[in-house]
PDB file of N, CA, C and O in Angstrom:
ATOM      1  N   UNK A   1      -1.624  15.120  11.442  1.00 38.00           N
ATOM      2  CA  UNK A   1      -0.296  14.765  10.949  1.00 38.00           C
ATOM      3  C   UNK A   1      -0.436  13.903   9.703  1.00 38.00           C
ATOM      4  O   UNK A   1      -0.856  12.746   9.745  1.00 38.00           O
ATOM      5  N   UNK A   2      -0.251  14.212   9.156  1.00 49.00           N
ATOM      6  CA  UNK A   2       0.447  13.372   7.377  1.00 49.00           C
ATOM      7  C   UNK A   2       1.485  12.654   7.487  1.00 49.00           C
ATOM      8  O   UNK A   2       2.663  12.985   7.623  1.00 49.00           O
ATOM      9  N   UNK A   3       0.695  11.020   7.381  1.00 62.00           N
ATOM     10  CA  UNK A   3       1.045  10.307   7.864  1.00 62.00           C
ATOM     11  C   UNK A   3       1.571   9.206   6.203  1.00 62.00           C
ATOM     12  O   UNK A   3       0.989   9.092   5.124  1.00 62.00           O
ATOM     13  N   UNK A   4       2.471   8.780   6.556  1.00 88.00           N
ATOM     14  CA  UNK A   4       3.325   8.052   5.316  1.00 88.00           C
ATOM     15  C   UNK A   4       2.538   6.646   4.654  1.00 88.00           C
ATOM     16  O   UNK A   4       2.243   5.566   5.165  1.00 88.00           O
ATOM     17  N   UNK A   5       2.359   7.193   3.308  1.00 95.00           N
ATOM     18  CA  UNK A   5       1.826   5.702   2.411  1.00 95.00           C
ATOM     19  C   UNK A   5       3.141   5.105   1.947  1.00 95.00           C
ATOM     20  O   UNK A   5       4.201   5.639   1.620  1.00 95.00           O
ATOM     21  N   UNK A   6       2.707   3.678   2.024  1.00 96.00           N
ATOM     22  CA  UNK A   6       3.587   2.978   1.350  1.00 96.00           C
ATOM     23  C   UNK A   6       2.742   1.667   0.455  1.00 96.00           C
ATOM     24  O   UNK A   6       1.732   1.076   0.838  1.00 96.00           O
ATOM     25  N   UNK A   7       3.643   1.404  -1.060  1.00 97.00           N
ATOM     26  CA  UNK A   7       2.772   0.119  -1.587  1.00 97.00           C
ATOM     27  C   UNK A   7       3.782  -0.480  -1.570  1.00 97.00           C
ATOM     28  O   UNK A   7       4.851   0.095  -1.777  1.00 97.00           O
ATOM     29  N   UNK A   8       3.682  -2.162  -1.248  1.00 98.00           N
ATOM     30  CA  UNK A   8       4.531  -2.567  -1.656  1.00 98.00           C
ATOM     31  C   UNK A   8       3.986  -3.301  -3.005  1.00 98.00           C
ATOM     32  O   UNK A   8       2.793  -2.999  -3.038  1.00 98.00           O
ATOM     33  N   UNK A   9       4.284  -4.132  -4.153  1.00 97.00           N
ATOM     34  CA  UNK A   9       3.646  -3.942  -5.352  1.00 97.00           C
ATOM     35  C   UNK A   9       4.747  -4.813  -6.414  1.00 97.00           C
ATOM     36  O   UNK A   9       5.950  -4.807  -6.153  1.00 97.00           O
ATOM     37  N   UNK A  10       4.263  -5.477  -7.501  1.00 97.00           N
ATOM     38  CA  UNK A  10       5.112  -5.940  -8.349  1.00 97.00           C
ATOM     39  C   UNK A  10       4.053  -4.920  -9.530  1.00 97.00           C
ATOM     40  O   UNK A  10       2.958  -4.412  -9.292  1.00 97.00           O
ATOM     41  N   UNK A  11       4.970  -4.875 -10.987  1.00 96.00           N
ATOM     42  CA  UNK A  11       5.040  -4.622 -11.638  1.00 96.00           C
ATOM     43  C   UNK A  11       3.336  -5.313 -12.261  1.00 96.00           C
ATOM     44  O   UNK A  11       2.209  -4.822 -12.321  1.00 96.00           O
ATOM     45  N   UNK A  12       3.895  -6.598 -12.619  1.00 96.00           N
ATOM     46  CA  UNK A  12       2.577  -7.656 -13.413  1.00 96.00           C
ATOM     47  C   UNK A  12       1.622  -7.868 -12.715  1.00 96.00           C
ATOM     48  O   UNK A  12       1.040  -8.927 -12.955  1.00 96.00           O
ATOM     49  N   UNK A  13       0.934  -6.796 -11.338  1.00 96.00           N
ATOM     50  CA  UNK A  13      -0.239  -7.201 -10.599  1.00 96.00           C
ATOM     51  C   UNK A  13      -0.880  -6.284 -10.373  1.00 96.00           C
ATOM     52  O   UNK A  13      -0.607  -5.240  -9.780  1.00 96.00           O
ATOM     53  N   UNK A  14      -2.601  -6.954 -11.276  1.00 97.00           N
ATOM     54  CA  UNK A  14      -3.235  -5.650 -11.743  1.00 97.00           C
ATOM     55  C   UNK A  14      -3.761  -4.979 -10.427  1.00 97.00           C
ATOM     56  O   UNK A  14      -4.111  -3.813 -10.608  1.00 97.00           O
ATOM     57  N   UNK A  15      -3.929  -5.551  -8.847  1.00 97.00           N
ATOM     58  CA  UNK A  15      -4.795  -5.007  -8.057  1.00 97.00           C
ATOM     59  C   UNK A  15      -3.383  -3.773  -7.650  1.00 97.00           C
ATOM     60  O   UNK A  15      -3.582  -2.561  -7.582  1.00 97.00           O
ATOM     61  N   UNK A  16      -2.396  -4.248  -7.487  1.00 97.00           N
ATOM     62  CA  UNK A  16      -1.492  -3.054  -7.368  1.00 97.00           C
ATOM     63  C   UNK A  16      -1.329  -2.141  -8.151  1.00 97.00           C
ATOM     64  O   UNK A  16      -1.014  -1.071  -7.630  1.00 97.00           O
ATOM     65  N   UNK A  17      -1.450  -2.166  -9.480  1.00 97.00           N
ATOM     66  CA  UNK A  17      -2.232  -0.971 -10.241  1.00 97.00           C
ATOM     67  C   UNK A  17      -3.170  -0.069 -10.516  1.00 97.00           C
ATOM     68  O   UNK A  17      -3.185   0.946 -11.213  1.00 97.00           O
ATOM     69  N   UNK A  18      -4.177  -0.773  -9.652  1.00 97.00           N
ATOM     70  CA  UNK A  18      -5.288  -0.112  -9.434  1.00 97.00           C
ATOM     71  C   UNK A  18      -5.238   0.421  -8.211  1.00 97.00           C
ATOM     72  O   UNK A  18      -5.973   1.391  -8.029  1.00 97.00           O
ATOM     73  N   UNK A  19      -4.855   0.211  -7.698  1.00 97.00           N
ATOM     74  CA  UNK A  19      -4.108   0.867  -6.065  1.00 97.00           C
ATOM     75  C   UNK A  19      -3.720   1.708  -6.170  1.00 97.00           C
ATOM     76  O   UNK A  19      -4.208   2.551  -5.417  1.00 97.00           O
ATOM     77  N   UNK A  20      -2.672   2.178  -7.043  1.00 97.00           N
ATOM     78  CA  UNK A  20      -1.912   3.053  -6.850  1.00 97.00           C
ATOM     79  C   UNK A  20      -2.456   4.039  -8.333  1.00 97.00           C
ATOM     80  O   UNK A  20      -1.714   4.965  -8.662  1.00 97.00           O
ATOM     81  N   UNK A  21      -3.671   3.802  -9.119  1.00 97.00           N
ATOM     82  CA  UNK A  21      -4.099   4.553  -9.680  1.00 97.00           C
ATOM     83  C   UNK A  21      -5.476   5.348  -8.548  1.00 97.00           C
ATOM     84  O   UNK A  21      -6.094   6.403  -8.688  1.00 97.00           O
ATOM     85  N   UNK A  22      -5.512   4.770  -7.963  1.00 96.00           N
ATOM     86  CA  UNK A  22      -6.588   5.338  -6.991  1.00 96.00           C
ATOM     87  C   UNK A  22      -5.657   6.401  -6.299  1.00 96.00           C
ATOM     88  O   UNK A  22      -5.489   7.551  -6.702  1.00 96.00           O
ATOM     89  N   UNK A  23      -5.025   5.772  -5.083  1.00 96.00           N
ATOM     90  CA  UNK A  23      -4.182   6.878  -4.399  1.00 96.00           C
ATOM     91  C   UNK A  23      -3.527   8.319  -5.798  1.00 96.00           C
ATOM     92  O   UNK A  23      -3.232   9.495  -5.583  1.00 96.00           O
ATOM     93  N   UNK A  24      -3.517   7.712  -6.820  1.00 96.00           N
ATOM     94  CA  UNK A  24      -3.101   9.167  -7.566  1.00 96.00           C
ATOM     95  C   UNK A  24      -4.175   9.865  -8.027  1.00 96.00           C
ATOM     96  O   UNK A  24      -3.943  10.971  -8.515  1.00 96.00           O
ATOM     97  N   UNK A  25      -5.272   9.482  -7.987  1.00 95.00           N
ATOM     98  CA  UNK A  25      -6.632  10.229  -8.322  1.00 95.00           C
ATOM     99  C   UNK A  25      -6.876  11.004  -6.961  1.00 95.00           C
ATOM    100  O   UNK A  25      -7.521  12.052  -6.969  1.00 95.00           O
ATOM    101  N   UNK A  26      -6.449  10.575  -6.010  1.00 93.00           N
ATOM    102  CA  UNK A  26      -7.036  11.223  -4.857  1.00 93.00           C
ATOM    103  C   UNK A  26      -6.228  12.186  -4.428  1.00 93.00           C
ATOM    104  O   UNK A  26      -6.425  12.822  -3.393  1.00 93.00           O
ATOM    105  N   UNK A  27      -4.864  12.418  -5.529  1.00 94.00           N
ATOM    106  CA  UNK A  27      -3.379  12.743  -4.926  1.00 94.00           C
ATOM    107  C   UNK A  27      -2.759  12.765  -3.372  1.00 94.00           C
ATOM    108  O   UNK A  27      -2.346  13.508  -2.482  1.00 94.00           O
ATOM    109  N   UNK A  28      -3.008  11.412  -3.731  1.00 94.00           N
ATOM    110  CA  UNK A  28      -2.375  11.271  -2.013  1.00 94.00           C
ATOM    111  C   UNK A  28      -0.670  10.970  -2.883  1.00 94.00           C
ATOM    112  O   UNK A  28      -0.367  10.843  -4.069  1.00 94.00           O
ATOM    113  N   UNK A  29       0.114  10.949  -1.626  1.00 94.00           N
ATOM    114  CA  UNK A  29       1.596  10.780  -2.332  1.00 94.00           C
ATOM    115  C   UNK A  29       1.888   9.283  -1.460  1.00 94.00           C
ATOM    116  O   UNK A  29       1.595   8.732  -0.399  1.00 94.00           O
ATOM    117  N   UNK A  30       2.487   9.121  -2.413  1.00 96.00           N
ATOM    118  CA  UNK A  30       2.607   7.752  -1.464  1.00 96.00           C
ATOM    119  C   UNK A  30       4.215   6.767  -2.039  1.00 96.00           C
ATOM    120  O   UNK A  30       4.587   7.106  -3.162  1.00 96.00           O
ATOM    121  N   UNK A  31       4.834   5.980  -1.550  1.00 96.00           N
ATOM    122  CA  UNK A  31       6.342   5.478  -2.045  1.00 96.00           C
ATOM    123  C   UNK A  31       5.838   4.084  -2.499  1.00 96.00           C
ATOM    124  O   UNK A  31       5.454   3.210  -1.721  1.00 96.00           O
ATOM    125  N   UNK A  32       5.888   3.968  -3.964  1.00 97.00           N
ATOM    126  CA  UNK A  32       6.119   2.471  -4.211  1.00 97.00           C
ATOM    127  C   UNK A  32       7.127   1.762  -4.507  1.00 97.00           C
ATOM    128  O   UNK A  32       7.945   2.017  -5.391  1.00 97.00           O
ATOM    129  N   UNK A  33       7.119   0.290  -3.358  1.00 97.00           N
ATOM    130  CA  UNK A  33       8.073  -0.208  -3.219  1.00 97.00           C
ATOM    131  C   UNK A  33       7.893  -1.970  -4.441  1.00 97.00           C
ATOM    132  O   UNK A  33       7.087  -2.898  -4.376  1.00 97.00           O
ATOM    133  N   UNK A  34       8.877  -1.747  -5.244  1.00 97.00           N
ATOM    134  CA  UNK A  34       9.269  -3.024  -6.478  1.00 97.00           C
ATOM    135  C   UNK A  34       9.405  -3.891  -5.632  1.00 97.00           C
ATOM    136  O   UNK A  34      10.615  -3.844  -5.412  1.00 97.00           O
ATOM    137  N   UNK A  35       8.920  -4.791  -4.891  1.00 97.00           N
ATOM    138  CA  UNK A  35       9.940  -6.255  -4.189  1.00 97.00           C
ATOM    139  C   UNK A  35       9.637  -7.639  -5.150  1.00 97.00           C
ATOM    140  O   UNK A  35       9.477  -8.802  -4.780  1.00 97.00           O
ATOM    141  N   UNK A  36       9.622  -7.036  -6.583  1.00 96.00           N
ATOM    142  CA  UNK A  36       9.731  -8.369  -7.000  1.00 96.00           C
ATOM    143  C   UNK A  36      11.818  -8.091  -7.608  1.00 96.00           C
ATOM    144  O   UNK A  36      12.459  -8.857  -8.329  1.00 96.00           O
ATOM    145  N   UNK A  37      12.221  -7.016  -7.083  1.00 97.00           N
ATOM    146  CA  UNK A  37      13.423  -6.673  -7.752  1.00 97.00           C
ATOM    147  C   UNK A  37      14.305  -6.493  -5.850  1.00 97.00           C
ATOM    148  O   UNK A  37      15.477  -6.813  -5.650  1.00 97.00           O
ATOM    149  N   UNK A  38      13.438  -5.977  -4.841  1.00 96.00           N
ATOM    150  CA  UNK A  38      14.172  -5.405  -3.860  1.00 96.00           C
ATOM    151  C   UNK A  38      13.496  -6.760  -2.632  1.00 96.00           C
ATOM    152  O   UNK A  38      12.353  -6.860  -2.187  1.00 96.00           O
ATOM    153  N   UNK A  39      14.748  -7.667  -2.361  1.00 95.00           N
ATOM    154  CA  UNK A  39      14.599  -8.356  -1.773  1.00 95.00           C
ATOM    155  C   UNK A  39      14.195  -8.151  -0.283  1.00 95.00           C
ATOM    156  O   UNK A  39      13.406  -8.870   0.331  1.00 95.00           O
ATOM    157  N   UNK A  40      14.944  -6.913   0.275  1.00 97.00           N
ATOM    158  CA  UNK A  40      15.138  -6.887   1.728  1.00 97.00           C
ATOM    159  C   UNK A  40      13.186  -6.026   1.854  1.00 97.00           C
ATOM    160  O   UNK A  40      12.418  -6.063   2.815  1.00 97.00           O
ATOM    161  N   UNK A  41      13.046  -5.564   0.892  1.00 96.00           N
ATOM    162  CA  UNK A  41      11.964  -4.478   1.076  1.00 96.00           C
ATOM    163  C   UNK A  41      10.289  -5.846   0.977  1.00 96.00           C
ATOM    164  O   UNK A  41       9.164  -5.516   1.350  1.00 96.00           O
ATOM    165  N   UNK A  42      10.553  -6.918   0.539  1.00 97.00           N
ATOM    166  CA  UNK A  42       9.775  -7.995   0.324  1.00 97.00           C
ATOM    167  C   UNK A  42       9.768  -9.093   1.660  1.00 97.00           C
ATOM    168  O   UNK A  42       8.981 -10.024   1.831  1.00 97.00           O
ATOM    169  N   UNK A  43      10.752  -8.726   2.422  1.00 97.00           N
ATOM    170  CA  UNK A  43      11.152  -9.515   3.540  1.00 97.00           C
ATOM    171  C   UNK A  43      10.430  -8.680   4.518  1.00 97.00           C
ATOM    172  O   UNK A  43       9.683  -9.303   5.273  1.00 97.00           O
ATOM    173  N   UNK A  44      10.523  -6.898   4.721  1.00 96.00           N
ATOM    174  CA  UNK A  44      10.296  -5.794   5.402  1.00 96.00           C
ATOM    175  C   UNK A  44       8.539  -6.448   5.326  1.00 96.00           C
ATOM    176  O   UNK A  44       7.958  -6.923   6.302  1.00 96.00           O
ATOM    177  N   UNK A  45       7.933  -6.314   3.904  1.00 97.00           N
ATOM    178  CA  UNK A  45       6.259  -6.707   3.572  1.00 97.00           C
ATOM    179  C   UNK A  45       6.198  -7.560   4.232  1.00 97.00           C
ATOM    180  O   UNK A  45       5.714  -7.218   5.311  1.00 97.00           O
ATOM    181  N   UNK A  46       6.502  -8.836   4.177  1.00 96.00           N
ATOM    182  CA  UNK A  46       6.462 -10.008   4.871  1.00 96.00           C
ATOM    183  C   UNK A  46       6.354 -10.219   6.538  1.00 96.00           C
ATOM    184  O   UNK A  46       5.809 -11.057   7.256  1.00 96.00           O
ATOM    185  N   UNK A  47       7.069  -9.151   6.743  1.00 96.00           N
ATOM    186  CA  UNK A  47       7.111  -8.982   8.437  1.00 96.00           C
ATOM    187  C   UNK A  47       6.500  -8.395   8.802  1.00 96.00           C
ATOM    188  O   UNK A  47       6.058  -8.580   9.936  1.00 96.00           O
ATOM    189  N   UNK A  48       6.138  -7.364   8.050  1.00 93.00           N
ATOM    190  CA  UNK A  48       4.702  -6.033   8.385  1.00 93.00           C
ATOM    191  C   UNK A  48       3.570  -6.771   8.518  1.00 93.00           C
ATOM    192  O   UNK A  48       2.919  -6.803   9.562  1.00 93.00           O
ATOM    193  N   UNK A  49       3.169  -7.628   7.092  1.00 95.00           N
ATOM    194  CA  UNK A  49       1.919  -8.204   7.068  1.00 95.00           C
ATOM    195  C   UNK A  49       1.543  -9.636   7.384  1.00 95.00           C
ATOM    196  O   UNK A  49       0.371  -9.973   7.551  1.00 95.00           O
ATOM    197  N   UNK A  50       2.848 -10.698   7.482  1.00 95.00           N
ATOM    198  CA  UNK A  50       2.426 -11.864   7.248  1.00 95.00           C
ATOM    199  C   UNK A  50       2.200 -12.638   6.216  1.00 95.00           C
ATOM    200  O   UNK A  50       2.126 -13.864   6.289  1.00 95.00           O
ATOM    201  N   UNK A  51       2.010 -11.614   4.636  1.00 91.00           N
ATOM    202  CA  UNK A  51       1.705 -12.071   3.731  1.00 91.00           C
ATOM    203  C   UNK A  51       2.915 -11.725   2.590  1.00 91.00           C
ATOM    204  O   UNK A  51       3.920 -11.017   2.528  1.00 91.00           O
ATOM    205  N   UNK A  52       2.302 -12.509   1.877  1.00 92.00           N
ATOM    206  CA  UNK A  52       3.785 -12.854   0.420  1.00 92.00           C
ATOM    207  C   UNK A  52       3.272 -12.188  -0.607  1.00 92.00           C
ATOM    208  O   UNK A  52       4.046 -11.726  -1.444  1.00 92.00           O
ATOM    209  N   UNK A  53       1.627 -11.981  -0.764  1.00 94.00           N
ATOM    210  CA  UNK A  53       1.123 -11.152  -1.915  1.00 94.00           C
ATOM    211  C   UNK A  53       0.980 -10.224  -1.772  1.00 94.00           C
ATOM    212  O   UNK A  53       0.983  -9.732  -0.643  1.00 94.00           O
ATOM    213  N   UNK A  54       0.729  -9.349  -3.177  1.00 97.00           N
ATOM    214  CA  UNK A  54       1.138  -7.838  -3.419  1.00 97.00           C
ATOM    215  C   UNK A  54      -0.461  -7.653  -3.804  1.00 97.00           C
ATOM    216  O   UNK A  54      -1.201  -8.583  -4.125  1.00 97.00           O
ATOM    217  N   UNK A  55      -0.862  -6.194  -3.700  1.00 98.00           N
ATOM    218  CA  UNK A  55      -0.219  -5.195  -2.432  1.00 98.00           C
ATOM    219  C   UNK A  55      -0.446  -5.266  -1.273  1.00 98.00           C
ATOM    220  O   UNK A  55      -1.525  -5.707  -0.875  1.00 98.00           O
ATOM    221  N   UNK A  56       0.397  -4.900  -0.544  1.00 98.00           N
ATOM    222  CA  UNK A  56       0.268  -4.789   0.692  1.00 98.00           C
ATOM    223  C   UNK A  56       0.529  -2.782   0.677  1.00 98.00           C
ATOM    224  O   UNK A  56       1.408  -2.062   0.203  1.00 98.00           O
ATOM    225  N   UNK A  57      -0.719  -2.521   1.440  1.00 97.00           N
ATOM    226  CA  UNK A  57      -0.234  -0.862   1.364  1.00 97.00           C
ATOM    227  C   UNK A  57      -0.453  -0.220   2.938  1.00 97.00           C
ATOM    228  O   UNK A  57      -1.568  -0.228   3.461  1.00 97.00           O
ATOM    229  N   UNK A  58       0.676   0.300   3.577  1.00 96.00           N
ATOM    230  CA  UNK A  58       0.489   0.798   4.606  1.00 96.00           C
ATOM    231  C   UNK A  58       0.350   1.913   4.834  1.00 96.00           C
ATOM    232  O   UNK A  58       0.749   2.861   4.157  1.00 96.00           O
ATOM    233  N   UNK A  59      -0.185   1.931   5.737  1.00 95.00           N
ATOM    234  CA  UNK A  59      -0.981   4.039   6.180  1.00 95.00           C
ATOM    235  C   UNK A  59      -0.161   3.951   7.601  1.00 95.00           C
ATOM    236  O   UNK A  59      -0.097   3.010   8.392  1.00 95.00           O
ATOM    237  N   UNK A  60       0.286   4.915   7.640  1.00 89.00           N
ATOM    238  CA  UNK A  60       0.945   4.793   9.200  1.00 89.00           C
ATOM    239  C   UNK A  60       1.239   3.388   9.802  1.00 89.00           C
ATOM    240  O   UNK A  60       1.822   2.467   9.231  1.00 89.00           O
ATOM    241  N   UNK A  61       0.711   3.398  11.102  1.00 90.00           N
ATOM    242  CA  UNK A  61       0.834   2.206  11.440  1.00 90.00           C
ATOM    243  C   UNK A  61       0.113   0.624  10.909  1.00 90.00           C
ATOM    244  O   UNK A  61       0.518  -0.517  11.130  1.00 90.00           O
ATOM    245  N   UNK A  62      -0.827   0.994  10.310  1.00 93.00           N
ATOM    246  CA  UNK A  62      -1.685  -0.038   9.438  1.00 93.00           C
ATOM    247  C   UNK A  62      -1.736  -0.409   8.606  1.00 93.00           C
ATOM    248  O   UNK A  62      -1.400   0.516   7.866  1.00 93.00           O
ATOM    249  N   UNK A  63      -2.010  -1.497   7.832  1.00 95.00           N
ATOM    250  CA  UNK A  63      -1.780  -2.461   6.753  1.00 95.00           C
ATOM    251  C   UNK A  63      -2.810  -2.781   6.194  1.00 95.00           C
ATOM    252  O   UNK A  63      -3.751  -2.906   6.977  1.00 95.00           O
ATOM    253  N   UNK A  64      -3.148  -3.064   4.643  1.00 96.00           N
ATOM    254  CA  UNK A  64      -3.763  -3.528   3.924  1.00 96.00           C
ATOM    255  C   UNK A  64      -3.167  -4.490   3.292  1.00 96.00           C
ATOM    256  O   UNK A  64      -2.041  -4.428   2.799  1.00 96.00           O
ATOM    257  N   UNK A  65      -4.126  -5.694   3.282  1.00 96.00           N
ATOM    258  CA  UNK A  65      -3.500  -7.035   2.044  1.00 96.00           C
ATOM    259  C   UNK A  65      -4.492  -6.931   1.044  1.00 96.00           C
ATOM    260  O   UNK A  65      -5.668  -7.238   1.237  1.00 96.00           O
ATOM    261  N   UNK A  66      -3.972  -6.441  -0.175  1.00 96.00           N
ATOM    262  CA  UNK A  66      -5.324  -6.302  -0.837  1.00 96.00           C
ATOM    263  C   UNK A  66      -5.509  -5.203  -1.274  1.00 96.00           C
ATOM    264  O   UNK A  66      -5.328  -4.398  -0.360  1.00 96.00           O
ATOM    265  N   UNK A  67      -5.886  -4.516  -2.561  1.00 97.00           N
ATOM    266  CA  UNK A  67      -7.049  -3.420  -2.707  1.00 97.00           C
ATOM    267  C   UNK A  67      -8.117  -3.497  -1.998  1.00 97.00           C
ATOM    268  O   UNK A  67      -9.006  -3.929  -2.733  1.00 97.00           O
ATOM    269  N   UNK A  68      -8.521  -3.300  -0.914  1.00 95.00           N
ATOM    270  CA  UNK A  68      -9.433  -2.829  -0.696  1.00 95.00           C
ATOM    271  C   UNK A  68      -9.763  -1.580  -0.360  1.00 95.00           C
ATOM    272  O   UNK A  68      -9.366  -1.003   0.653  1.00 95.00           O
ATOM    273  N   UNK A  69     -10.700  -1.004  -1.431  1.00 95.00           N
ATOM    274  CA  UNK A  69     -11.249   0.718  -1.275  1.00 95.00           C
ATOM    275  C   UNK A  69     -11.585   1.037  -0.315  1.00 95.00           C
ATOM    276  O   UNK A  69     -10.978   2.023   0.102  1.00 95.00           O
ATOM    277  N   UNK A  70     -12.415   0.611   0.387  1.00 95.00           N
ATOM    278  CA  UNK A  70     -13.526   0.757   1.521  1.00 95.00           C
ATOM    279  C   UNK A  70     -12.836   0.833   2.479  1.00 95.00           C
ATOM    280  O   UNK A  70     -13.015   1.801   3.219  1.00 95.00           O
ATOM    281  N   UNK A  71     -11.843  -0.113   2.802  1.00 96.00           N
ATOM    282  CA  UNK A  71     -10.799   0.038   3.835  1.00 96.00           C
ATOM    283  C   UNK A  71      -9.277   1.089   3.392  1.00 96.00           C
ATOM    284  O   UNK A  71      -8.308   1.162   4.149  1.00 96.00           O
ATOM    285  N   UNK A  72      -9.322   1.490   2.652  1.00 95.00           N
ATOM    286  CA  UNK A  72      -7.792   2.245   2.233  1.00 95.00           C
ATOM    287  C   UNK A  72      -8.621   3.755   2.757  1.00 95.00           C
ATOM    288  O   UNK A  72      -8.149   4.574   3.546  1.00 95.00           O
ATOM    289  N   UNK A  73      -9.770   3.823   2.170  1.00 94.00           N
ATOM    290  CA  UNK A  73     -10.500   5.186   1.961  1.00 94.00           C
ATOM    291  C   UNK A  73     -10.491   5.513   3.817  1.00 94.00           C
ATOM    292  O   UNK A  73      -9.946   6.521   4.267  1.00 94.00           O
ATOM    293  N   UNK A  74     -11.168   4.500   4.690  1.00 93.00           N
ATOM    294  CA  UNK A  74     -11.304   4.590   6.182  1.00 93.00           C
ATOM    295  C   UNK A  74      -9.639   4.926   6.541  1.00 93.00           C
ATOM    296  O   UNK A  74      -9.475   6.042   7.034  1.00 93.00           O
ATOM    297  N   UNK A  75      -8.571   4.218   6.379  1.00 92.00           N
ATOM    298  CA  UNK A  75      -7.474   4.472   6.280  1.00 92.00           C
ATOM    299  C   UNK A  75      -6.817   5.468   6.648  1.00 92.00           C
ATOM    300  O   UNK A  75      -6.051   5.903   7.508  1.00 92.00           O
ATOM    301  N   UNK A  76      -7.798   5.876   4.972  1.00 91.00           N
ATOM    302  CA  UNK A  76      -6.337   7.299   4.613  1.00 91.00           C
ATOM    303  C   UNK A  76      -7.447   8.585   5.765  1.00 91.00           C
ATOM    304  O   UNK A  76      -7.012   9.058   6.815  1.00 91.00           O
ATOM    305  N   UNK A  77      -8.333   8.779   5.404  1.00 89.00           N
ATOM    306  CA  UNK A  77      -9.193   9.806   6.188  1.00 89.00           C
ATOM    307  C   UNK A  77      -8.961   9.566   7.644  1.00 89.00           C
ATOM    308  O   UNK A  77      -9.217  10.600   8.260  1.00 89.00           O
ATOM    309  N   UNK A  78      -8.564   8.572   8.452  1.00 79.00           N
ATOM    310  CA  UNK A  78      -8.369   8.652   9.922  1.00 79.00           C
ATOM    311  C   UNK A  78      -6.799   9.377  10.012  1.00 79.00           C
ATOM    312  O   UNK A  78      -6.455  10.113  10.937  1.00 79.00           O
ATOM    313  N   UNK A  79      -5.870   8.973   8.761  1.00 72.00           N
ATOM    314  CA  UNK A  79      -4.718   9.810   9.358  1.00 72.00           C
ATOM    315  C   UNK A  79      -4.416  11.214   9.668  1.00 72.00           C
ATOM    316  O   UNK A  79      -3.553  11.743  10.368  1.00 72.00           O
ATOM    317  N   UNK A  80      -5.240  11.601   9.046  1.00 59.00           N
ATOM    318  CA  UNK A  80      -4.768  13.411   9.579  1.00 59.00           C
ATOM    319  C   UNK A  80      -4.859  13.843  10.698  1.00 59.00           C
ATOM    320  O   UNK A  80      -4.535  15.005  10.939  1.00 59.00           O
TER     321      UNK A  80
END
């Protein structure tokens, strides 16, 4: 099953750019979410992860704080 990405992400933060230049190299599809503009969707991050910094990127049920490759890559390959 193909299972739903999400970033959450500001604009001015380079690890969320590089995040989401990865997931498009790999063409995974994935929804990025602005919460330096969408309040309720920064509150949603906050409750998912615990954390206030960006990115936070979720794979199904799981969460990343952080670019981390090594863990996005384990991630995305367990969802199918």
């Amino acid at each position: 099953m193909d299972e739903q990405v999400k970033i959450y992400s500001t604009p001015s933060c380079p690890y969320c750019l590089q995040a989401k230049a990865y997931l498009k190299e790999k063409n995974i599809s994935f929804e990025d979410i602005d919460v330096s503009v969408n309040r309720e969707a920064a509150d949603e991050m906050i409750k998912i992860s615990g954390q206030m910094g960006v990115p936070v990127i979720v794979v199904g049920t799981e969460f990343i704080v952080g670019f981390d490759k090594n863990k996005l890559e384990e991630l995305l390959k367990n969802r199918d």
